PDB file of N, CA and C in Angstrom:
ATOM      1  N   UNK A 192     -13.323  51.047 -67.823  1.00 87.00           N
ATOM      2  CA  UNK A 192     -12.670  51.513 -69.159  1.00 87.00           C
ATOM      3  C   UNK A 192     -13.119  52.950 -69.027  1.00 87.00           C
ATOM      4  N   UNK A 193     -10.904  53.754 -68.621  1.00 91.00           N
ATOM      5  CA  UNK A 193     -11.796  54.901 -68.603  1.00 91.00           C
ATOM      6  C   UNK A 193     -11.488  56.338 -69.850  1.00 91.00           C
ATOM      7  N   UNK A 194     -11.482  57.419 -69.845  1.00 94.00           N
ATOM      8  CA  UNK A 194     -10.919  58.138 -70.752  1.00 94.00           C
ATOM      9  C   UNK A 194      -9.567  58.419 -70.819  1.00 94.00           C
ATOM     10  N   UNK A 195      -8.827  59.215 -70.987  1.00 95.00           N
ATOM     11  CA  UNK A 195      -7.601  59.684 -70.584  1.00 95.00           C
ATOM     12  C   UNK A 195      -7.690  61.948 -70.386  1.00 95.00           C
ATOM     13  N   UNK A 196      -6.995  61.914 -69.616  1.00 97.00           N
ATOM     14  CA  UNK A 196      -6.659  63.981 -70.278  1.00 97.00           C
ATOM     15  C   UNK A 196      -6.953  64.208 -71.794  1.00 97.00           C
ATOM     16  N   UNK A 197      -6.602  63.040 -72.790  1.00 97.00           N
ATOM     17  CA  UNK A 197      -6.416  64.037 -74.136  1.00 97.00           C
ATOM     18  C   UNK A 197      -7.581  63.436 -74.675  1.00 97.00           C
ATOM     19  N   UNK A 198      -8.441  62.203 -74.023  1.00 93.00           N
ATOM     20  CA  UNK A 198      -9.894  61.512 -74.406  1.00 93.00           C
ATOM     21  C   UNK A 198      -9.636  60.213 -75.207  1.00 93.00           C
ATOM     22  N   UNK A 199      -7.970  60.360 -75.076  1.00 94.00           N
ATOM     23  CA  UNK A 199      -7.899  58.760 -75.560  1.00 94.00           C
ATOM     24  C   UNK A 199      -8.928  57.387 -74.253  1.00 94.00           C
ATOM     25  N   UNK A 200      -9.450  56.053 -74.700  1.00 91.00           N
ATOM     26  CA  UNK A 200      -9.448  55.722 -74.524  1.00 91.00           C
ATOM     27  C   UNK A 200      -8.406  54.711 -73.861  1.00 91.00           C
ATOM     28  N   UNK A 201      -9.060  54.503 -72.064  1.00 92.00           N
ATOM     29  CA  UNK A 201      -7.610  53.012 -72.142  1.00 92.00           C
ATOM     30  C   UNK A 201      -8.791  51.772 -71.588  1.00 92.00           C
ATOM     31  N   UNK A 202      -8.470  51.379 -71.836  1.00 92.00           N
ATOM     32  CA  UNK A 202      -8.898  49.625 -71.862  1.00 92.00           C
ATOM     33  C   UNK A 202      -7.996  48.741 -70.748  1.00 92.00           C
ATOM     34  N   UNK A 203      -8.815  47.469 -69.786  1.00 88.00           N
ATOM     35  CA  UNK A 203      -8.349  46.446 -69.293  1.00 88.00           C
ATOM     36  C   UNK A 203      -9.003  46.285 -69.155  1.00 88.00           C
ATOM     37  N   UNK A 204      -8.870  44.730 -68.080  1.00 85.00           N
ATOM     38  CA  UNK A 204      -8.688  43.914 -68.157  1.00 85.00           C
ATOM     39  C   UNK A 204      -8.274  42.952 -68.825  1.00 85.00           C
ATOM     40  N   UNK A 205      -8.778  41.552 -68.449  1.00 86.00           N
ATOM     41  CA  UNK A 205      -8.393  40.464 -68.862  1.00 86.00           C
ATOM     42  C   UNK A 205      -7.527  40.227 -67.555  1.00 86.00           C
ATOM     43  N   UNK A 206      -7.104  39.929 -67.010  1.00 86.00           N
ATOM     44  CA  UNK A 206      -6.023  40.004 -65.569  1.00 86.00           C
ATOM     45  C   UNK A 206      -5.545  38.613 -65.509  1.00 86.00           C
ATOM     46  N   UNK A 207      -4.944  38.405 -65.334  1.00 85.00           N
ATOM     47  CA  UNK A 207      -4.236  36.780 -64.550  1.00 85.00           C
ATOM     48  C   UNK A 207      -3.153  37.198 -64.111  1.00 85.00           C
ATOM     49  N   UNK A 208      -3.144  36.525 -62.950  1.00 88.00           N
ATOM     50  CA  UNK A 208      -2.264  36.406 -61.870  1.00 88.00           C
ATOM     51  C   UNK A 208      -1.134  34.946 -62.588  1.00 88.00           C
ATOM     52  N   UNK A 209      -0.105  35.882 -62.385  1.00 83.00           N
ATOM     53  CA  UNK A 209       1.392  35.326 -63.033  1.00 83.00           C
ATOM     54  C   UNK A 209       2.406  35.496 -61.334  1.00 83.00           C
ATOM     55  N   UNK A 210       3.694  33.939 -62.253  1.00 89.00           N
ATOM     56  CA  UNK A 210       4.235  34.934 -61.526  1.00 89.00           C
ATOM     57  C   UNK A 210       5.576  34.644 -62.314  1.00 89.00           C
ATOM     58  N   UNK A 211       5.526  33.497 -63.860  1.00 93.00           N
ATOM     59  CA  UNK A 211       6.199  34.068 -64.206  1.00 93.00           C
ATOM     60  C   UNK A 211       6.908  35.330 -65.647  1.00 93.00           C
ATOM     61  N   UNK A 212       7.548  36.760 -65.728  1.00 93.00           N
ATOM     62  CA  UNK A 212       7.641  37.526 -66.880  1.00 93.00           C
ATOM     63  C   UNK A 212       7.708  36.811 -68.585  1.00 93.00           C
ATOM     64  N   UNK A 213       8.444  35.883 -67.830  1.00 95.00           N
ATOM     65  CA  UNK A 213       8.211  35.993 -69.301  1.00 95.00           C
ATOM     66  C   UNK A 213       6.849  34.870 -69.916  1.00 95.00           C
ATOM     67  N   UNK A 214       6.441  34.238 -68.731  1.00 91.00           N
ATOM     68  CA  UNK A 214       4.616  33.417 -69.277  1.00 91.00           C
ATOM     69  C   UNK A 214       3.500  34.999 -69.926  1.00 91.00           C
ATOM     70  N   UNK A 215       4.152  35.878 -68.718  1.00 90.00           N
ATOM     71  CA  UNK A 215       3.153  36.901 -68.867  1.00 90.00           C
ATOM     72  C   UNK A 215       3.720  37.860 -70.015  1.00 90.00           C
ATOM     73  N   UNK A 216       4.741  38.023 -70.619  1.00 93.00           N
ATOM     74  CA  UNK A 216       5.211  38.583 -72.130  1.00 93.00           C
ATOM     75  C   UNK A 216       4.509  37.991 -72.890  1.00 93.00           C
ATOM     76  N   UNK A 217       4.738  36.310 -73.285  1.00 93.00           N
ATOM     77  CA  UNK A 217       4.313  35.380 -74.066  1.00 93.00           C
ATOM     78  C   UNK A 217       3.008  36.373 -74.156  1.00 93.00           C
ATOM     79  N   UNK A 218       2.317  36.240 -73.440  1.00 92.00           N
ATOM     80  CA  UNK A 218       0.865  36.504 -73.971  1.00 92.00           C
ATOM     81  C   UNK A 218       0.467  37.940 -73.904  1.00 92.00           C
ATOM     82  N   UNK A 219       1.014  38.901 -74.030  1.00 92.00           N
ATOM     83  CA  UNK A 219       0.935  40.470 -74.352  1.00 92.00           C
ATOM     84  C   UNK A 219       0.074  39.909 -75.489  1.00 92.00           C
ATOM     85  N   UNK A 220       0.873  39.921 -76.975  1.00 95.00           N
ATOM     86  CA  UNK A 220       0.244  40.233 -77.629  1.00 95.00           C
ATOM     87  C   UNK A 220      -1.493  39.127 -77.892  1.00 95.00           C
ATOM     88  N   UNK A 221      -1.521  38.267 -77.401  1.00 94.00           N
ATOM     89  CA  UNK A 221      -3.094  37.583 -77.904  1.00 94.00           C
ATOM     90  C   UNK A 221      -3.658  38.534 -76.670  1.00 94.00           C
ATOM     91  N   UNK A 222      -3.724  39.293 -75.239  1.00 93.00           N
ATOM     92  CA  UNK A 222      -3.946  39.649 -74.542  1.00 93.00           C
ATOM     93  C   UNK A 222      -5.088  41.483 -75.175  1.00 93.00           C
ATOM     94  N   UNK A 223      -3.659  41.852 -75.660  1.00 94.00           N
ATOM     95  CA  UNK A 223      -3.858  43.234 -76.482  1.00 94.00           C
ATOM     96  C   UNK A 223      -5.125  42.733 -77.246  1.00 94.00           C
ATOM     97  N   UNK A 224      -5.085  41.957 -78.612  1.00 95.00           N
ATOM     98  CA  UNK A 224      -6.213  41.616 -78.750  1.00 95.00           C
ATOM     99  C   UNK A 224      -7.220  41.186 -78.672  1.00 95.00           C
ATOM    100  N   UNK A 225      -7.109  40.491 -77.719  1.00 95.00           N
ATOM    101  CA  UNK A 225      -8.882  40.078 -77.114  1.00 95.00           C
ATOM    102  C   UNK A 225      -9.177  41.416 -76.804  1.00 95.00           C
ATOM    103  N   UNK A 226      -8.314  42.677 -76.189  1.00 94.00           N
ATOM    104  CA  UNK A 226      -8.590  43.973 -75.684  1.00 94.00           C
ATOM    105  C   UNK A 226      -9.366  44.762 -76.726  1.00 94.00           C
ATOM    106  N   UNK A 227      -8.651  44.615 -77.938  1.00 94.00           N
ATOM    107  CA  UNK A 227      -9.306  45.276 -78.872  1.00 94.00           C
ATOM    108  C   UNK A 227     -11.028  45.023 -79.309  1.00 94.00           C
ATOM    109  N   UNK A 228     -10.627  42.793 -79.421  1.00 94.00           N
ATOM    110  CA  UNK A 228     -12.089  43.232 -79.989  1.00 94.00           C
ATOM    111  C   UNK A 228     -13.101  42.956 -78.553  1.00 94.00           C
ATOM    112  N   UNK A 229     -12.867  43.213 -77.447  1.00 93.00           N
ATOM    113  CA  UNK A 229     -13.449  43.784 -76.312  1.00 93.00           C
ATOM    114  C   UNK A 229     -14.239  45.307 -77.143  1.00 93.00           C
ATOM    115  N   UNK A 230     -13.472  46.078 -77.234  1.00 93.00           N
ATOM    116  CA  UNK A 230     -13.552  47.308 -77.188  1.00 93.00           C
ATOM    117  C   UNK A 230     -14.094  47.537 -78.269  1.00 93.00           C
ATOM    118  N   UNK A 231     -14.389  46.731 -79.396  1.00 94.00           N
ATOM    119  CA  UNK A 231     -15.175  46.844 -80.429  1.00 94.00           C
ATOM    120  C   UNK A 231     -16.442  46.606 -80.394  1.00 94.00           C
ATOM    121  N   UNK A 232     -16.385  45.925 -80.263  1.00 94.00           N
ATOM    122  CA  UNK A 232     -17.965  45.318 -79.463  1.00 94.00           C
ATOM    123  C   UNK A 232     -18.865  45.921 -78.997  1.00 94.00           C
ATOM    124  N   UNK A 233     -18.112  46.290 -77.659  1.00 91.00           N
ATOM    125  CA  UNK A 233     -18.453  47.412 -76.581  1.00 91.00           C
ATOM    126  C   UNK A 233     -19.547  48.789 -77.093  1.00 91.00           C
ATOM    127  N   UNK A 234     -18.500  48.959 -78.433  1.00 89.00           N
ATOM    128  CA  UNK A 234     -18.566  50.272 -79.380  1.00 89.00           C
ATOM    129  C   UNK A 234     -19.539  49.817 -80.773  1.00 89.00           C
ATOM    130  N   UNK A 235     -19.569  49.322 -81.187  1.00 90.00           N
ATOM    131  CA  UNK A 235     -20.034  47.736 -81.668  1.00 90.00           C
ATOM    132  C   UNK A 235     -19.819  48.972 -83.681  1.00 90.00           C
ATOM    133  N   UNK A 236     -18.452  48.076 -83.071  1.00 78.00           N
ATOM    134  CA  UNK A 236     -18.069  49.290 -84.160  1.00 78.00           C
ATOM    135  C   UNK A 236     -16.665  47.514 -85.705  1.00 78.00           C
TER     136      UNK A 236
END
């Protein structure tokens, strides 16, 4: 996790190696939800 110059948080991780762009794109929503939950846990909100 890091911050942007405008003080937004930038989070990442949960990367997986993909050979199929379609499979990767299908998982974007669930990965975003997991990252959101990780962020909330980290900040205890």
